[in-house]
mmCIF file of C-alpha atoms in Angstrom:
data_model
loop_
_atom_site.group_PDB
_atom_site.id
_atom_site.type_symbol
_atom_site.label_atom_id
_atom_site.label_comp_id
_atom_site.label_asym_id
_atom_site.label_seq_id
_atom_site.Cartn_x
_atom_site.Cartn_y
_atom_site.Cartn_z
ATOM 1 C CA MET U 1 8.153 126.875 105.925
ATOM 2 C CA GLN U 2 7.533 125.554 109.468
ATOM 3 C CA ALA U 3 9.429 122.311 110.300
ATOM 4 C CA MET U 4 10.283 120.204 113.438
ATOM 5 C CA ALA U 5 14.092 119.679 113.392
ATOM 6 C CA ILE U 6 16.160 117.477 115.666
ATOM 7 C CA GLU U 7 18.567 119.245 117.890
ATOM 8 C CA ASN U 8 20.303 117.544 120.942
ATOM 9 C CA GLY U 9 18.031 114.503 120.994
ATOM 10 C CA THR U 10 14.726 116.491 120.897
ATOM 11 C CA LEU U 11 12.419 118.197 118.569
ATOM 12 C CA VAL U 12 12.380 121.897 118.020
ATOM 13 C CA ALA U 13 10.283 124.224 115.792
ATOM 14 C CA VAL U 14 12.295 125.802 112.942
ATOM 15 C CA GLU U 15 11.905 127.839 109.940
ATOM 16 C CA GLN U 16 13.373 126.443 106.751
ATOM 17 C CA PRO U 17 13.407 127.351 103.133
ATOM 18 C CA LEU U 18 11.017 125.421 100.799
ATOM 19 C CA PRO U 19 12.729 122.438 99.098
ATOM 20 C CA ILE U 20 13.213 122.724 95.215
ATOM 21 C CA PRO U 21 12.040 119.545 93.586
ATOM 22 C CA ALA U 22 14.980 118.116 91.414
ATOM 23 C CA ALA U 23 14.423 116.254 88.174
ATOM 24 C CA GLY U 24 12.015 113.382 88.665
ATOM 25 C CA GLU U 25 10.588 114.852 91.876
ATOM 26 C CA VAL U 26 7.482 116.499 93.031
ATOM 27 C CA LEU U 27 6.988 119.139 95.605
ATOM 28 C CA ILE U 28 4.074 118.320 98.106
ATOM 29 C CA ARG U 29 2.498 120.920 100.384
ATOM 30 C CA VAL U 30 1.958 118.539 103.332
ATOM 31 C CA ALA U 31 -1.451 118.216 104.967
ATOM 32 C CA TYR U 32 -0.602 115.321 107.347
ATOM 33 C CA ALA U 33 2.499 113.373 108.352
ATOM 34 C CA GLY U 34 2.457 109.903 109.800
ATOM 35 C CA VAL U 35 4.511 109.224 112.989
ATOM 36 C CA ASN U 36 6.568 106.091 113.152
ATOM 37 C CA ARG U 37 8.730 104.210 115.595
ATOM 38 C CA ALA U 38 11.711 104.929 113.151
ATOM 39 C CA ASP U 39 11.220 108.708 113.949
ATOM 40 C CA LEU U 40 11.723 108.093 117.647
ATOM 41 C CA LEU U 41 15.024 106.201 116.824
ATOM 42 C CA GLN U 42 16.133 109.008 114.690
ATOM 43 C CA ILE U 43 15.455 111.663 117.194
ATOM 44 C CA ALA U 44 17.445 109.643 119.781
ATOM 45 C CA GLY U 45 20.367 109.539 117.404
ATOM 46 C CA ASP U 46 20.044 105.777 116.809
ATOM 47 C CA TYR U 47 18.873 105.676 113.187
ATOM 48 C CA LEU U 48 20.533 108.105 110.870
ATOM 49 C CA PRO U 49 18.807 108.966 107.588
ATOM 50 C CA PRO U 50 20.217 107.528 104.335
ATOM 51 C CA GLU U 51 22.907 109.675 102.627
ATOM 52 C CA GLY U 52 21.166 112.577 100.734
ATOM 53 C CA ALA U 53 17.831 112.338 102.558
ATOM 54 C CA SER U 54 16.293 115.188 104.496
ATOM 55 C CA PRO U 55 17.632 115.217 108.168
ATOM 56 C CA LEU U 56 14.146 116.070 109.257
ATOM 57 C CA PRO U 57 12.100 113.086 110.695
ATOM 58 C CA GLY U 58 8.959 111.862 108.920
ATOM 59 C CA LEU U 59 8.597 108.938 106.494
ATOM 60 C CA GLU U 60 5.072 109.424 104.897
ATOM 61 C CA VAL U 61 2.755 112.369 104.122
ATOM 62 C CA SER U 62 -0.375 113.356 102.241
ATOM 63 C CA GLY U 63 -0.777 116.588 100.663
ATOM 64 C CA TRP U 64 -1.093 118.288 97.405
ATOM 65 C CA VAL U 65 1.318 118.414 94.448
ATOM 66 C CA VAL U 66 2.387 122.109 94.011
ATOM 67 C CA ALA U 67 5.450 121.923 91.872
ATOM 68 C CA GLN U 68 7.055 119.315 89.557
ATOM 69 C CA GLY U 69 10.692 118.777 88.589
ATOM 70 C CA ASP U 70 12.027 118.071 85.023
ATOM 71 C CA GLY U 71 10.713 115.002 83.480
ATOM 72 C CA VAL U 72 7.540 114.425 85.848
ATOM 73 C CA HIS U 73 4.424 113.631 84.062
ATOM 74 C CA GLY U 74 1.074 112.380 85.294
ATOM 75 C CA PHE U 75 0.436 114.716 88.238
ATOM 76 C CA SER U 76 -2.070 117.757 88.139
ATOM 77 C CA LEU U 77 -1.081 120.712 90.267
ATOM 78 C CA ASN U 78 -3.007 120.691 93.650
ATOM 79 C CA ALA U 79 -3.760 116.937 93.016
ATOM 80 C CA PRO U 80 -4.197 115.192 96.455
ATOM 81 C CA VAL U 81 -1.571 112.503 96.898
ATOM 82 C CA CYS U 82 0.188 110.449 99.576
ATOM 83 C CA ALA U 83 3.954 109.681 99.530
ATOM 84 C CA LEU U 84 6.662 107.428 100.972
ATOM 85 C CA LEU U 85 9.706 109.472 102.219
ATOM 86 C CA SER U 86 13.181 108.824 103.243
ATOM 87 C CA GLY U 87 12.727 111.743 105.624
ATOM 88 C CA GLY U 88 11.436 115.335 105.751
ATOM 89 C CA GLY U 89 7.756 114.718 106.585
ATOM 90 C CA TYR U 90 7.763 116.913 109.615
ATOM 91 C CA ALA U 91 7.540 120.013 107.613
ATOM 92 C CA GLY U 92 5.303 122.242 105.510
ATOM 93 C CA TYR U 93 6.672 120.973 102.135
ATOM 94 C CA VAL U 94 8.716 118.021 101.004
ATOM 95 C CA ALA U 95 10.232 117.015 97.772
ATOM 96 C CA VAL U 96 9.952 113.431 96.806
ATOM 97 C CA PRO U 97 10.730 111.224 93.815
ATOM 98 C CA ALA U 98 7.447 111.159 91.804
ATOM 99 C CA ALA U 99 7.612 107.337 91.599
ATOM 100 C CA HIS U 100 7.097 107.231 95.421
ATOM 101 C CA VAL U 101 3.866 109.309 95.094
ATOM 102 C CA LEU U 102 0.438 107.862 94.673
ATOM 103 C CA PRO U 103 -3.079 109.343 94.153
ATOM 104 C CA LEU U 104 -5.337 108.743 96.959
ATOM 105 C CA PRO U 105 -7.360 105.433 97.034
ATOM 106 C CA ALA U 106 -11.098 105.663 95.998
ATOM 107 C CA GLY U 107 -13.131 106.884 99.051
ATOM 108 C CA ILE U 108 -10.012 107.837 101.142
ATOM 109 C CA GLY U 109 -9.323 111.388 102.266
ATOM 110 C CA LEU U 110 -6.015 113.195 103.084
ATOM 111 C CA LYS U 111 -6.198 112.265 106.808
ATOM 112 C CA GLU U 112 -6.749 108.671 106.247
ATOM 113 C CA ALA U 113 -4.147 108.454 103.483
ATOM 114 C CA ALA U 114 -1.380 109.775 105.582
ATOM 115 C CA THR U 115 -1.674 106.435 107.622
ATOM 116 C CA LEU U 116 -0.911 104.305 104.486
ATOM 117 C CA PRO U 117 2.423 104.702 102.596
ATOM 118 C CA GLU U 118 4.928 103.420 105.411
ATOM 119 C CA ALA U 119 2.612 100.732 106.566
ATOM 120 C CA ALA U 120 1.632 99.436 103.257
ATOM 121 C CA ALA U 121 5.195 99.587 101.769
ATOM 122 C CA THR U 122 6.448 97.498 104.883
ATOM 123 C CA SER U 123 3.495 95.092 104.458
ATOM 124 C CA MET U 124 4.327 94.503 100.838
ATOM 125 C CA MET U 125 7.996 94.038 101.619
ATOM 126 C CA ALA U 126 7.582 91.859 104.785
ATOM 127 C CA LEU U 127 4.510 89.782 103.959
ATOM 128 C CA LEU U 128 4.680 89.222 100.124
ATOM 129 C CA GLN U 129 8.345 89.886 99.152
ATOM 130 C CA GLU U 130 10.295 88.310 102.136
ATOM 131 C CA GLY U 131 7.464 86.254 103.835
ATOM 132 C CA ALA U 132 6.065 84.891 100.558
ATOM 133 C CA LEU U 133 2.579 84.712 102.463
ATOM 134 C CA LYS U 134 -0.011 82.410 100.716
ATOM 135 C CA ALA U 135 -3.761 82.209 101.037
ATOM 136 C CA GLY U 136 -4.584 79.767 103.697
ATOM 137 C CA GLU U 137 -1.366 80.274 105.809
ATOM 138 C CA ARG U 138 -0.951 81.659 109.333
ATOM 139 C CA VAL U 139 0.999 84.618 110.277
ATOM 140 C CA LEU U 140 2.150 86.054 113.595
ATOM 141 C CA LEU U 141 2.637 89.904 113.955
ATOM 142 C CA HIS U 142 3.919 91.748 116.961
ATOM 143 C CA GLY U 143 2.332 95.062 118.122
ATOM 144 C CA GLY U 144 -0.996 94.223 116.678
ATOM 145 C CA THR U 145 -2.666 97.603 117.406
ATOM 146 C CA SER U 146 0.146 99.792 116.036
ATOM 147 C CA GLY U 147 -0.358 101.729 112.862
ATOM 148 C CA VAL U 148 1.765 99.161 110.868
ATOM 149 C CA GLY U 149 0.370 96.131 112.637
ATOM 150 C CA LEU U 150 -3.119 96.898 112.074
ATOM 151 C CA LEU U 151 -2.681 97.618 108.341
ATOM 152 C CA MET U 152 -0.452 94.655 108.056
ATOM 153 C CA GLY U 153 -2.928 92.419 109.802
ATOM 154 C CA GLN U 154 -5.720 93.551 107.568
ATOM 155 C CA ILE U 155 -3.829 93.029 104.343
ATOM 156 C CA ALA U 156 -2.806 89.455 105.419
ATOM 157 C CA ARG U 157 -6.438 88.648 106.181
ATOM 158 C CA ALA U 158 -7.532 90.160 102.940
ATOM 159 C CA ARG U 159 -5.027 87.930 101.364
ATOM 160 C CA GLY U 160 -6.620 84.967 102.815
ATOM 161 C CA ALA U 161 -4.319 84.264 105.940
ATOM 162 C CA GLU U 162 -5.206 83.575 109.561
ATOM 163 C CA VAL U 163 -3.613 86.354 111.586
ATOM 164 C CA PHE U 164 -2.483 86.206 115.227
ATOM 165 C CA ALA U 165 -0.983 89.425 116.951
ATOM 166 C CA THR U 166 0.506 90.259 120.207
ATOM 167 C CA VAL U 167 -0.839 93.040 122.313
ATOM 168 C CA GLY U 168 -0.093 94.452 125.734
ATOM 169 C CA SER U 169 -3.520 94.865 127.351
ATOM 170 C CA ALA U 170 -7.118 93.425 127.500
ATOM 171 C CA GLU U 171 -8.279 96.833 126.031
ATOM 172 C CA LYS U 172 -5.980 96.385 122.897
ATOM 173 C CA ALA U 173 -7.118 92.660 122.625
ATOM 174 C CA ALA U 174 -10.833 93.852 122.526
ATOM 175 C CA PHE U 175 -9.986 96.560 120.047
ATOM 176 C CA LEU U 176 -8.272 94.075 117.647
ATOM 177 C CA ARG U 177 -10.862 91.331 117.550
ATOM 178 C CA PRO U 178 -13.301 93.186 115.269
ATOM 179 C CA PHE U 179 -10.633 93.204 112.528
ATOM 180 C CA GLY U 180 -10.651 89.420 112.505
ATOM 181 C CA ILE U 181 -7.178 89.295 114.086
ATOM 182 C CA ARG U 182 -6.696 86.934 116.943
ATOM 183 C CA PRO U 183 -4.991 88.885 119.818
ATOM 184 C CA MET U 184 -2.469 87.353 122.333
ATOM 185 C CA ASN U 185 -1.956 89.480 125.511
ATOM 186 C CA TYR U 186 1.918 89.026 126.363
ATOM 187 C CA HIS U 187 1.223 90.134 130.019
ATOM 188 C CA THR U 188 -0.836 87.076 130.711
ATOM 189 C CA ALA U 189 1.505 84.483 129.134
ATOM 190 C CA PRO U 190 4.507 84.412 126.878
ATOM 191 C CA PHE U 191 3.467 84.892 123.156
ATOM 192 C CA GLY U 192 4.928 81.646 122.120
ATOM 193 C CA GLU U 193 2.851 79.726 124.748
ATOM 194 C CA HIS U 194 -0.322 81.572 123.561
ATOM 195 C CA LEU U 195 0.323 80.914 119.875
ATOM 196 C CA LEU U 196 1.074 77.056 120.278
ATOM 197 C CA ALA U 197 -2.042 76.845 122.431
ATOM 198 C CA LEU U 198 -4.123 78.489 119.869
ATOM 199 C CA THR U 199 -2.661 76.475 116.982
ATOM 200 C CA GLU U 200 -2.784 73.126 118.828
ATOM 201 C CA GLY U 201 0.973 72.961 118.705
ATOM 202 C CA VAL U 202 1.324 73.454 115.014
ATOM 203 C CA GLY U 203 2.454 76.994 114.782
ATOM 204 C CA VAL U 204 2.511 79.531 111.966
ATOM 205 C CA ASP U 205 3.912 79.872 108.525
ATOM 206 C CA VAL U 206 5.295 83.438 108.670
ATOM 207 C CA ILE U 207 6.443 85.617 111.598
ATOM 208 C CA ILE U 208 6.983 89.319 111.261
ATOM 209 C CA ASP U 209 9.622 89.994 113.901
ATOM 210 C CA THR U 210 10.080 93.435 115.378
ATOM 211 C CA LEU U 211 11.468 92.045 118.842
ATOM 212 C CA GLY U 212 14.984 90.917 117.728
ATOM 213 C CA GLY U 213 17.372 88.540 119.297
ATOM 214 C CA PRO U 214 15.765 87.704 122.636
ATOM 215 C CA ALA U 215 12.704 86.298 120.834
ATOM 216 C CA LEU U 216 14.481 84.049 118.347
ATOM 217 C CA PRO U 217 14.129 80.796 120.364
ATOM 218 C CA ALA U 218 10.419 81.352 120.748
ATOM 219 C CA HIS U 219 10.169 82.287 117.059
ATOM 220 C CA LEU U 220 11.995 79.191 115.894
ATOM 221 C CA ARG U 221 9.566 77.147 118.132
ATOM 222 C CA CYS U 222 6.530 78.735 116.689
ATOM 223 C CA LEU U 223 7.374 78.170 112.983
ATOM 224 C CA ARG U 224 5.923 75.174 111.251
ATOM 225 C CA ARG U 225 7.836 73.194 108.628
ATOM 226 C CA GLY U 226 8.874 75.652 105.730
ATOM 227 C CA GLY U 227 8.110 78.650 107.845
ATOM 228 C CA ARG U 228 9.621 81.973 107.183
ATOM 229 C CA LEU U 229 10.844 84.401 109.886
ATOM 230 C CA VAL U 230 11.241 88.015 108.722
ATOM 231 C CA SER U 231 13.000 90.484 111.051
ATOM 232 C CA LEU U 232 12.277 94.126 110.744
ATOM 233 C CA ALA U 233 13.437 95.636 113.921
ATOM 234 C CA MET U 234 15.097 94.802 117.294
ATOM 235 C CA LEU U 235 12.945 96.560 119.899
ATOM 236 C CA GLU U 236 14.035 94.133 122.605
ATOM 237 C CA GLY U 237 17.782 93.987 121.372
ATOM 238 C CA SER U 238 20.063 92.458 119.018
ATOM 239 C CA THR U 239 21.697 89.726 121.118
ATOM 240 C CA ILE U 240 20.425 86.111 120.775
ATOM 241 C CA PRO U 241 20.311 84.257 124.092
ATOM 242 C CA ALA U 242 23.267 82.114 124.924
ATOM 243 C CA GLY U 243 22.428 78.374 124.314
ATOM 244 C CA THR U 244 20.061 78.983 121.489
ATOM 245 C CA LYS U 245 20.098 76.050 119.152
ATOM 246 C CA MET U 246 19.551 76.351 115.497
ATOM 247 C CA THR U 247 18.495 72.762 114.859
ATOM 248 C CA ARG U 248 14.900 73.637 114.115
ATOM 249 C CA LEU U 249 16.068 76.055 111.406
ATOM 250 C CA LEU U 250 17.667 73.155 109.517
ATOM 251 C CA MET U 251 15.322 70.204 110.484
ATOM 252 C CA ASN U 252 12.108 72.200 109.553
ATOM 253 C CA HIS U 253 13.550 73.933 106.472
ATOM 254 C CA LEU U 254 12.873 77.247 107.962
ATOM 255 C CA SER U 255 14.153 80.398 106.500
ATOM 256 C CA TRP U 256 15.163 83.789 108.149
ATOM 257 C CA HIS U 257 15.083 87.062 106.338
ATOM 258 C CA GLY U 258 16.210 90.491 107.373
ATOM 259 C CA ALA U 259 14.633 93.402 105.793
ATOM 260 C CA THR U 260 14.449 97.335 106.165
ATOM 261 C CA LEU U 261 12.388 99.748 104.170
ATOM 262 C CA ARG U 262 14.250 103.167 104.579
ATOM 263 C CA ARG U 263 17.508 102.153 103.025
ATOM 264 C CA ARG U 264 16.048 100.400 99.988
ATOM 265 C CA SER U 265 16.942 102.004 96.666
ATOM 266 C CA ALA U 266 14.726 104.430 95.011
ATOM 267 C CA ALA U 267 13.848 101.920 92.289
ATOM 268 C CA GLU U 268 12.995 99.323 94.932
ATOM 269 C CA LYS U 269 10.537 101.662 96.720
ATOM 270 C CA ALA U 270 9.036 102.651 93.447
ATOM 271 C CA ALA U 271 8.396 98.947 92.637
ATOM 272 C CA LEU U 272 6.797 98.619 96.246
ATOM 273 C CA MET U 273 4.551 101.783 95.556
ATOM 274 C CA ALA U 274 3.419 100.203 92.334
ATOM 275 C CA GLU U 275 2.442 97.031 94.165
ATOM 276 C CA ILE U 276 0.632 99.045 96.805
ATOM 277 C CA ALA U 277 -1.413 100.642 94.035
ATOM 278 C CA ARG U 278 -2.091 97.291 92.465
ATOM 279 C CA ILE U 279 -2.914 95.275 95.535
ATOM 280 C CA VAL U 280 -3.719 97.445 98.541
ATOM 281 C CA TRP U 281 -5.660 100.416 96.950
ATOM 282 C CA PRO U 282 -8.428 97.989 95.785
ATOM 283 C CA MET U 283 -8.626 96.610 99.202
ATOM 284 C CA LEU U 284 -9.209 100.035 100.584
ATOM 285 C CA ALA U 285 -11.672 100.827 97.866
ATOM 286 C CA ASP U 286 -13.962 97.892 98.634
ATOM 287 C CA GLY U 287 -13.545 98.135 102.374
ATOM 288 C CA ALA U 288 -11.513 94.992 102.992
ATOM 289 C CA VAL U 289 -8.815 97.191 104.556
ATOM 290 C CA LYS U 290 -9.510 100.299 106.672
ATOM 291 C CA PRO U 291 -7.190 103.049 107.856
ATOM 292 C CA VAL U 292 -7.140 103.441 111.614
ATOM 293 C CA ILE U 293 -6.262 106.644 113.183
ATOM 294 C CA ASP U 294 -5.355 106.779 116.880
ATOM 295 C CA ARG U 295 -4.901 110.603 117.483
ATOM 296 C CA CYS U 296 -3.963 113.574 115.473
ATOM 297 C CA PHE U 297 -1.566 116.307 116.911
ATOM 298 C CA ALA U 298 -0.745 119.702 115.388
ATOM 299 C CA LEU U 299 2.807 119.808 114.021
ATOM 300 C CA PRO U 300 4.188 121.932 116.964
ATOM 301 C CA GLU U 301 2.996 119.162 119.263
ATOM 302 C CA ALA U 302 5.134 116.495 117.549
ATOM 303 C CA LYS U 303 6.995 115.827 120.804
ATOM 304 C CA LYS U 304 3.727 114.855 122.418
ATOM 305 C CA ALA U 305 2.838 112.647 119.417
ATOM 306 C CA CYS U 306 6.243 110.912 119.689
ATOM 307 C CA ALA U 307 5.781 110.511 123.484
ATOM 308 C CA ARG U 308 2.354 108.794 122.970
ATOM 309 C CA MET U 309 4.198 106.296 120.652
ATOM 310 C CA GLN U 310 6.992 105.796 123.120
ATOM 311 C CA GLU U 311 4.631 105.013 125.847
ATOM 312 C CA ARG U 312 2.814 102.511 123.454
ATOM 313 C CA LEU U 313 -0.673 104.097 124.272
ATOM 314 C CA HIS U 314 -1.779 104.206 120.672
ATOM 315 C CA MET U 315 -4.182 101.929 118.918
ATOM 316 C CA GLY U 316 -4.015 102.822 115.221
ATOM 317 C CA LYS U 317 -1.818 105.416 113.582
ATOM 318 C CA ILE U 318 -0.595 108.794 115.170
ATOM 319 C CA LEU U 319 -0.644 111.586 112.814
ATOM 320 C CA LEU U 320 0.590 115.210 112.739
ATOM 321 C CA GLU U 321 -1.777 117.836 111.079
ATOM 322 C CA VAL U 322 0.669 120.154 109.199
ATOM 323 C CA GLN U 323 -1.676 122.336 107.221
ATOM 324 C CA ALA U 324 -5.532 122.275 107.410
ATOM 325 C CA GLU U 325 -7.364 120.778 104.350
#
């Protein structure tokens, strides 16, 4: 099969043997693969895959079930599906635990479905498990026009929350508004100033943090009493500024959660996928949540796709077309 492997910090096209599904796994012929920032970190050597996972990048795919390992039931051969992976999506075929595979939502095709598994699982983990988001609350997201940001913002809106999100341009702010998400351009003022102005000094109940240590002081200022900070990434670094005071964490009864998806156990990921089918799939079926595709590149153009993400040009999910439908 054709695949994109990592060699010396870059992607190269290779031919590899087809994976063989183990007991409890299905083999998927990949139609589309999602591109995620974790892929960029892995290519750079900064984010190693979990033990036993494929060394190829790619954390989500859509495609067709073409073989099943022992003990797998409930999938028909050639059934269209999407799947959450620990790696291996930049390839023609991938073997994945059957519990991490879902049939497509009603009305959603293979191309749109490839945008969903990683973003939906991250949303379930961050918003509902760690953030315990409730209807009527306010949430702040960073990178509002990213694939994950757009889907997470829509899910939060559909759950009855008011959503604020940072963006890096007026164009991205305009793109975000029709989704009912309130954009804040961090080039015109720091996000904390924006947020406190928009909320009349009250702040928000949940912050999904992808910035890391440098943003901690602003995040603590922006959380109202009982607020929850959920840290998923450290794009601006892991070091907390000197002199940061933790007083608000105590006095406002705040909580701070760290979470990562890729290294969760197979059972935890299976539980997340079940929640996605229960909560997110009906939102997609009734149009409350919509997949958003930025651009789709052919698999051999994976380096161009990753460069587009690295330059933060995208608005929506970047995909790789692996095999035509």
